[in-house]
PDB file of C-alpha atoms in Angstrom:
ATOM      1  CA  PRO A   1     -29.212 -33.521   3.963  1.00 49.00           C
ATOM      2  CA  GLY A   2     -25.560 -33.261   3.069  1.00 50.00           C
ATOM      3  CA  LEU A   3     -22.353 -31.640   4.150  1.00 52.00           C
ATOM      4  CA  GLY A   4     -20.104 -29.557   2.282  1.00 49.00           C
ATOM      5  CA  THR A   5     -17.032 -27.303   2.617  1.00 50.00           C
ATOM      6  CA  LEU A   6     -16.091 -23.865   0.960  1.00 50.00           C
ATOM      7  CA  GLN A   7     -12.402 -23.032   0.956  1.00 58.00           C
ATOM      8  CA  GLN A   8     -11.624 -19.268   1.340  1.00 65.00           C
ATOM      9  CA  ARG A   9      -8.312 -17.486   1.275  1.00 80.00           C
ATOM     10  CA  SER A  10      -7.891 -13.839   2.424  1.00 86.00           C
ATOM     11  CA  ALA A  11      -5.006 -11.576   3.343  1.00 90.00           C
ATOM     12  CA  GLY A  12      -4.521  -8.054   4.158  1.00 92.00           C
ATOM     13  CA  ALA A  13      -1.777  -5.500   5.361  1.00 95.00           C
ATOM     14  CA  SER A  14      -1.976  -1.758   6.267  1.00 95.00           C
ATOM     15  CA  VAL A  15       1.026   0.584   6.793  1.00 96.00           C
ATOM     16  CA  TYR A  16       0.861   3.851   8.804  1.00 93.00           C
ATOM     17  CA  TYR A  17       3.491   6.446   9.017  1.00 95.00           C
ATOM     18  CA  ARG A  18       3.639   9.724  10.519  1.00 94.00           C
ATOM     19  CA  PRO A  19       6.958  11.576  10.107  1.00 93.00           C
ATOM     20  CA  SER A  20       5.716  14.696  11.648  1.00 92.00           C
ATOM     21  CA  LEU A  21       2.796  16.052  13.441  1.00 90.00           C
ATOM     22  CA  GLN A  22       1.764  17.905  10.214  1.00 93.00           C
ATOM     23  CA  THR A  23       2.044  14.816   7.876  1.00 96.00           C
ATOM     24  CA  THR A  24       0.360  11.505   7.795  1.00 96.00           C
ATOM     25  CA  LEU A  25       0.834   8.708   5.293  1.00 97.00           C
ATOM     26  CA  SER A  26      -1.058   5.472   5.117  1.00 97.00           C
ATOM     27  CA  ALA A  27      -1.718   2.312   2.758  1.00 97.00           C
ATOM     28  CA  SER A  28      -3.678  -0.716   2.803  1.00 96.00           C
ATOM     29  CA  TYR A  29      -4.191  -3.741   0.745  1.00 95.00           C
ATOM     30  CA  ASP A  30      -6.970  -6.633   1.084  1.00 94.00           C
ATOM     31  CA  PHE A  31      -7.248  -9.783  -0.857  1.00 92.00           C
ATOM     32  CA  TYR A  32     -10.148 -12.381  -1.022  1.00 89.00           C
ATOM     33  CA  LYS A  33     -10.600 -15.388  -2.952  1.00 86.00           C
ATOM     34  CA  ASP A  34     -13.279 -17.997  -3.507  1.00 77.00           C
ATOM     35  CA  PRO A  35     -15.990 -17.906  -4.474  1.00 78.00           C
ATOM     36  CA  PHE A  36     -14.824 -14.698  -5.823  1.00 84.00           C
ATOM     37  CA  GLU A  37     -11.630 -12.904  -6.259  1.00 90.00           C
ATOM     38  CA  ARG A  38     -11.303  -9.325  -4.930  1.00 91.00           C
ATOM     39  CA  HIS A  39      -8.172  -6.990  -4.638  1.00 94.00           C
ATOM     40  CA  LEU A  40      -8.546  -3.730  -2.960  1.00 95.00           C
ATOM     41  CA  PHE A  41      -5.487  -1.216  -2.618  1.00 97.00           C
ATOM     42  CA  ALA A  42      -5.844   2.232  -1.121  1.00 97.00           C
ATOM     43  CA  THR A  43      -3.450   4.969  -0.257  1.00 97.00           C
ATOM     44  CA  THR A  44      -3.951   8.397   1.430  1.00 97.00           C
ATOM     45  CA  ALA A  45      -1.726  11.304   2.402  1.00 97.00           C
ATOM     46  CA  SER A  46      -2.725  14.155   4.610  1.00 97.00           C
ATOM     47  CA  LEU A  47      -0.730  17.304   5.413  1.00 96.00           C
ATOM     48  CA  ARG A  48      -1.025  20.575   7.580  1.00 95.00           C
ATOM     49  CA  PRO A  49       1.512  23.183   6.200  1.00 94.00           C
ATOM     50  CA  LEU A  50      -0.547  25.819   8.155  1.00 94.00           C
ATOM     51  CA  GLN A  51      -2.505  25.831  11.256  1.00 93.00           C
ATOM     52  CA  GLU A  52      -5.462  26.852   9.258  1.00 95.00           C
ATOM     53  CA  LEU A  53      -4.870  24.608   6.207  1.00 96.00           C
ATOM     54  CA  ASP A  54      -5.543  20.961   5.867  1.00 97.00           C
ATOM     55  CA  LEU A  55      -4.554  19.276   2.528  1.00 97.00           C
ATOM     56  CA  ALA A  56      -5.391  15.481   1.826  1.00 98.00           C
ATOM     57  CA  ALA A  57      -5.153  13.270  -1.256  1.00 98.00           C
ATOM     58  CA  GLY A  58      -5.656   9.538  -2.026  1.00 98.00           C
ATOM     59  CA  TYR A  59      -5.798   6.678  -4.661  1.00 98.00           C
ATOM     60  CA  ARG A  60      -7.759   3.622  -4.506  1.00 97.00           C
ATOM     61  CA  PHE A  61      -7.806   0.550  -6.902  1.00 97.00           C
ATOM     62  CA  PHE A  62     -10.576  -2.149  -6.886  1.00 95.00           C
ATOM     63  CA  ARG A  63     -10.629  -5.451  -8.837  1.00 94.00           C
ATOM     64  CA  PHE A  64     -13.347  -7.882  -8.621  1.00 92.00           C
ATOM     65  CA  ALA A  65     -13.678 -11.174 -10.696  1.00 91.00           C
ATOM     66  CA  VAL A  66     -16.445 -13.608 -10.587  1.00 86.00           C
ATOM     67  CA  GLN A  67     -17.020 -16.316 -13.070  1.00 82.00           C
ATOM     68  CA  ASP A  68     -16.522 -14.805 -16.406  1.00 83.00           C
ATOM     69  CA  ALA A  69     -17.140 -11.181 -15.299  1.00 88.00           C
ATOM     70  CA  LEU A  70     -14.280  -8.553 -14.473  1.00 91.00           C
ATOM     71  CA  THR A  71     -14.686  -5.311 -12.771  1.00 93.00           C
ATOM     72  CA  THR A  72     -11.707  -2.776 -12.260  1.00 95.00           C
ATOM     73  CA  SER A  73     -11.978   0.615 -10.921  1.00 96.00           C
ATOM     74  CA  HIS A  74      -9.629   3.543 -10.190  1.00 97.00           C
ATOM     75  CA  TYR A  75     -10.364   6.564  -8.034  1.00 97.00           C
ATOM     76  CA  ALA A  76      -8.355   9.382  -6.912  1.00 98.00           C
ATOM     77  CA  PHE A  77      -9.262  12.507  -4.923  1.00 98.00           C
ATOM     78  CA  THR A  78      -7.805  15.658  -3.450  1.00 98.00           C
ATOM     79  CA  SER A  79      -9.164  18.207  -0.806  1.00 98.00           C
ATOM     80  CA  ALA A  80      -8.225  21.438   0.866  1.00 98.00           C
ATOM     81  CA  ASN A  81      -9.917  22.964   4.017  1.00 98.00           C
ATOM     82  CA  TYR A  82      -9.018  26.511   5.090  1.00 97.00           C
ATOM     83  CA  ARG A  83     -10.021  27.967   8.058  1.00 96.00           C
ATOM     84  CA  PRO A  84      -9.088  31.906   7.717  1.00 94.00           C
ATOM     85  CA  MET A  85     -10.810  33.063  10.884  1.00 93.00           C
ATOM     86  CA  LEU A  86     -12.471  31.929  13.761  1.00 92.00           C
ATOM     87  CA  GLY A  87     -15.995  30.206  12.875  1.00 94.00           C
ATOM     88  CA  LEU A  88     -15.240  30.113   9.151  1.00 97.00           C
ATOM     89  CA  SER A  89     -14.381  27.166   7.268  1.00 97.00           C
ATOM     90  CA  THR A  90     -13.950  26.886   3.471  1.00 98.00           C
ATOM     91  CA  THR A  91     -13.456  23.431   1.506  1.00 97.00           C
ATOM     92  CA  LEU A  92     -12.308  22.649  -2.120  1.00 98.00           C
ATOM     93  CA  SER A  93     -12.298  19.098  -3.376  1.00 98.00           C
ATOM     94  CA  ALA A  94     -11.811  17.240  -6.671  1.00 98.00           C
ATOM     95  CA  SER A  95     -12.105  13.505  -7.501  1.00 98.00           C
ATOM     96  CA  VAL A  96     -11.650  11.419 -10.750  1.00 97.00           C
ATOM     97  CA  GLY A  97     -12.193   7.916 -11.474  1.00 97.00           C
ATOM     98  CA  THR A  98     -13.036   5.135 -13.922  1.00 96.00           C
ATOM     99  CA  THR A  99     -14.878   1.755 -13.836  1.00 94.00           C
ATOM    100  CA  ASP A 100     -14.543  -1.029 -16.298  1.00 94.00           C
ATOM    101  CA  VAL A 101     -16.780  -4.100 -16.463  1.00 91.00           C
ATOM    102  CA  SER A 102     -16.183  -6.762 -18.991  1.00 90.00           C
ATOM    103  CA  GLY A 103     -16.845 -10.344 -19.751  1.00 84.00           C
ATOM    104  CA  GLY A 104     -18.994 -12.432 -22.032  1.00 78.00           C
ATOM    105  CA  THR A 105     -21.023  -9.953 -24.184  1.00 80.00           C
ATOM    106  CA  ILE A 106     -20.543  -7.158 -21.641  1.00 80.00           C
ATOM    107  CA  ASP A 107     -17.812  -4.466 -22.081  1.00 86.00           C
ATOM    108  CA  VAL A 108     -18.719  -1.072 -20.484  1.00 89.00           C
ATOM    109  CA  THR A 109     -16.521   1.699 -19.110  1.00 90.00           C
ATOM    110  CA  SER A 110     -17.621   4.592 -17.027  1.00 93.00           C
ATOM    111  CA  TYR A 111     -15.681   7.807 -16.507  1.00 94.00           C
ATOM    112  CA  TYR A 112     -16.551  10.338 -13.869  1.00 94.00           C
ATOM    113  CA  GLN A 113     -15.254  13.538 -12.219  1.00 96.00           C
ATOM    114  CA  SER A 114     -16.558  15.543  -9.321  1.00 97.00           C
ATOM    115  CA  TYR A 115     -15.846  18.768  -7.918  1.00 98.00           C
ATOM    116  CA  GLY A 116     -16.916  20.582  -4.630  1.00 97.00           C
ATOM    117  CA  TYR A 117     -16.560  23.746  -2.947  1.00 98.00           C
ATOM    118  CA  GLY A 118     -18.144  25.312   0.258  1.00 98.00           C
ATOM    119  CA  ALA A 119     -18.101  27.383   3.107  1.00 98.00           C
ATOM    120  CA  ASN A 120     -19.728  27.245   6.667  1.00 97.00           C
ATOM    121  CA  TYR A 121     -19.752  30.052   9.271  1.00 97.00           C
ATOM    122  CA  LEU A 122     -20.662  29.702  13.059  1.00 96.00           C
ATOM    123  CA  LYS A 123     -21.079  32.403  15.661  1.00 95.00           C
ATOM    124  CA  THR A 124     -22.006  32.324  18.917  1.00 93.00           C
ATOM    125  CA  LEU A 125     -23.560  35.287  20.807  1.00 92.00           C
ATOM    126  CA  THR A 126     -24.741  35.736  24.277  1.00 89.00           C
ATOM    127  CA  LEU A 127     -28.102  33.959  23.790  1.00 90.00           C
ATOM    128  CA  VAL A 128     -28.037  32.374  20.393  1.00 92.00           C
ATOM    129  CA  THR A 129     -25.711  30.485  18.047  1.00 95.00           C
ATOM    130  CA  TYR A 130     -26.341  31.075  14.239  1.00 94.00           C
ATOM    131  CA  ARG A 131     -25.047  29.077  11.318  1.00 96.00           C
ATOM    132  CA  LEU A 132     -24.744  29.798   7.726  1.00 97.00           C
ATOM    133  CA  GLY A 133     -23.221  27.586   4.925  1.00 98.00           C
ATOM    134  CA  TYR A 134     -23.035  26.620   1.324  1.00 98.00           C
ATOM    135  CA  GLN A 135     -22.195  23.697  -0.212  1.00 97.00           C
ATOM    136  CA  GLY A 136     -21.624  23.372  -4.369  1.00 97.00           C
ATOM    137  CA  GLY A 137     -20.829  20.712  -6.490  1.00 97.00           C
ATOM    138  CA  TYR A 138     -20.387  19.846 -10.151  1.00 97.00           C
ATOM    139  CA  SER A 139     -20.050  16.187 -11.600  1.00 96.00           C
ATOM    140  CA  VAL A 140     -19.868  14.720 -14.911  1.00 95.00           C
ATOM    141  CA  ASN A 141     -20.366  11.075 -15.767  1.00 93.00           C
ATOM    142  CA  ARG A 142     -19.934   9.415 -19.228  1.00 91.00           C
ATOM    143  CA  ILE A 143     -20.702   5.766 -20.076  1.00 87.00           C
ATOM    144  CA  THR A 144     -19.214   4.047 -23.363  1.00 82.00           C
ATOM    145  CA  THR A 145     -22.797   2.294 -23.898  1.00 77.00           C
ATOM    146  CA  GLY A 146     -24.066   5.295 -25.959  1.00 68.00           C
ATOM    147  CA  THR A 147     -26.302   6.508 -23.245  1.00 71.00           C
ATOM    148  CA  GLY A 148     -24.651   9.849 -23.469  1.00 76.00           C
ATOM    149  CA  THR A 149     -22.833  12.242 -20.900  1.00 88.00           C
ATOM    150  CA  SER A 150     -24.489  13.335 -17.704  1.00 91.00           C
ATOM    151  CA  ARG A 151     -23.975  16.689 -15.825  1.00 93.00           C
ATOM    152  CA  ASP A 152     -25.062  17.813 -12.404  1.00 95.00           C
ATOM    153  CA  LEU A 153     -24.608  20.978 -10.818  1.00 96.00           C
ATOM    154  CA  THR A 154     -25.617  21.223  -7.131  1.00 97.00           C
ATOM    155  CA  HIS A 155     -26.107  24.133  -4.886  1.00 97.00           C
ATOM    156  CA  VAL A 156     -27.111  23.672  -0.845  1.00 98.00           C
ATOM    157  CA  PHE A 157     -27.918  26.626   1.303  1.00 98.00           C
ATOM    158  CA  LEU A 158     -28.061  26.275   4.889  1.00 97.00           C
ATOM    159  CA  ALA A 159     -29.105  28.301   7.932  1.00 98.00           C
ATOM    160  CA  GLY A 160     -29.861  27.619  11.570  1.00 97.00           C
ATOM    161  CA  VAL A 161     -30.229  29.135  14.802  1.00 96.00           C
ATOM    162  CA  SER A 162     -30.049  27.633  18.460  1.00 94.00           C
ATOM    163  CA  ASN A 163     -30.289  29.196  21.851  1.00 91.00           C
ATOM    164  CA  THR A 164     -27.261  29.033  24.254  1.00 87.00           C
ATOM    165  CA  GLN A 165     -28.954  28.855  27.529  1.00 82.00           C
ATOM    166  CA  THR A 166     -30.021  25.309  27.527  1.00 77.00           C
ATOM    167  CA  ARG A 167     -30.544  24.638  31.324  1.00 78.00           C
ATOM    168  CA  LEU A 168     -34.229  24.557  31.046  1.00 81.00           C
ATOM    169  CA  VAL A 169     -34.886  24.107  27.238  1.00 87.00           C
ATOM    170  CA  ALA A 170     -32.843  23.651  24.123  1.00 89.00           C
ATOM    171  CA  LEU A 171     -34.436  25.092  21.052  1.00 91.00           C
ATOM    172  CA  SER A 172     -33.047  24.969  17.380  1.00 94.00           C
ATOM    173  CA  ALA A 173     -34.268  25.666  13.868  1.00 96.00           C
ATOM    174  CA  ASP A 174     -32.487  24.765  10.569  1.00 97.00           C
ATOM    175  CA  TYR A 175     -33.538  25.472   6.998  1.00 98.00           C
ATOM    176  CA  THR A 176     -32.010  23.817   3.929  1.00 98.00           C
ATOM    177  CA  LEU A 177     -32.352  24.789   0.239  1.00 98.00           C
ATOM    178  CA  THR A 178     -31.326  22.259  -2.451  1.00 97.00           C
ATOM    179  CA  LEU A 179     -31.001  23.162  -6.136  1.00 97.00           C
ATOM    180  CA  VAL A 180     -29.893  20.249  -8.483  1.00 95.00           C
ATOM    181  CA  THR A 181     -29.688  21.128 -12.267  1.00 94.00           C
ATOM    182  CA  HIS A 182     -29.344  17.741 -14.095  1.00 92.00           C
ATOM    183  CA  ARG A 183     -28.561  17.546 -17.896  1.00 89.00           C
ATOM    184  CA  THR A 184     -28.059  14.238 -20.033  1.00 86.00           C
ATOM    185  CA  SER A 185     -27.204  14.246 -23.785  1.00 80.00           C
ATOM    186  CA  GLY A 186     -30.278  13.382 -25.848  1.00 77.00           C
ATOM    187  CA  ALA A 187     -32.659  13.766 -22.813  1.00 79.00           C
ATOM    188  CA  GLU A 188     -34.952  16.276 -21.374  1.00 83.00           C
ATOM    189  CA  PRO A 189     -33.411  18.500 -18.641  1.00 82.00           C
ATOM    190  CA  SER A 190     -34.374  17.561 -15.066  1.00 87.00           C
ATOM    191  CA  ASP A 191     -34.122  20.054 -12.281  1.00 92.00           C
ATOM    192  CA  GLN A 192     -34.886  19.558  -8.786  1.00 94.00           C
ATOM    193  CA  ARG A 193     -35.562  21.932  -5.877  1.00 96.00           C
ATOM    194  CA  ASP A 194     -36.218  20.756  -2.224  1.00 97.00           C
ATOM    195  CA  HIS A 195     -36.851  22.823   0.879  1.00 97.00           C
ATOM    196  CA  HIS A 196     -36.516  21.407   4.292  1.00 97.00           C
ATOM    197  CA  LEU A 197     -37.063  22.873   7.632  1.00 97.00           C
ATOM    198  CA  GLN A 198     -36.454  21.367  10.974  1.00 96.00           C
ATOM    199  CA  VAL A 199     -37.486  22.825  14.301  1.00 95.00           C
ATOM    200  CA  ALA A 200     -36.554  20.913  17.602  1.00 93.00           C
ATOM    201  CA  ALA A 201     -37.110  21.597  21.251  1.00 90.00           C
ATOM    202  CA  HIS A 202     -35.755  19.535  24.113  1.00 85.00           C
ATOM    203  CA  SER A 203     -36.099  20.180  27.900  1.00 81.00           C
ATOM    204  CA  SER A 204     -33.793  18.681  30.514  1.00 71.00           C
ATOM    205  CA  ALA A 205     -35.700  20.533  33.395  1.00 61.00           C
ATOM    206  CA  PRO A 206     -36.454  18.238  36.393  1.00 61.00           C
TER     207      PRO A 206
END
């Protein structure tokens, strides 16, 4: 048996600023060293110019070093959420990033971008509440190792219903259809289709 010590150093800081009820700004930094070295910086901003509209954007930097390997990553995103009427919500989003891994005989860089869009609608009637939704996405990923560029196109359709008179029993049914189209340079197309149905019943009667 033996005893040993491991020296570790870490530090962090964060700033939160809200100049108005419609604007929020924040930033944070985190540092850690031994047995590896890590740096993480992130900043975000959110804005509500209208009661029906929310905007957000952010950036993140990541650096990780261990032995002779170094990983650095940059990531940025933006999003918008618009509610034109009661029960209806629409979303748009976009993100881009890059990750680089180097050290020894390794030197790999990946570039990626992703876009999302969708809408959800909720309506409550006397006896039931029904839900309808759609979420779509398109992403591109390219790696410098020569594996080619991959692209994914995703569609998700949702529908659900539940009763509002839940004093005796709560009933709900939800159906989801997911369609994924995957393409990679030099490879066979790969498509996926998934159906998911969930039915639930819960009683709180004495």
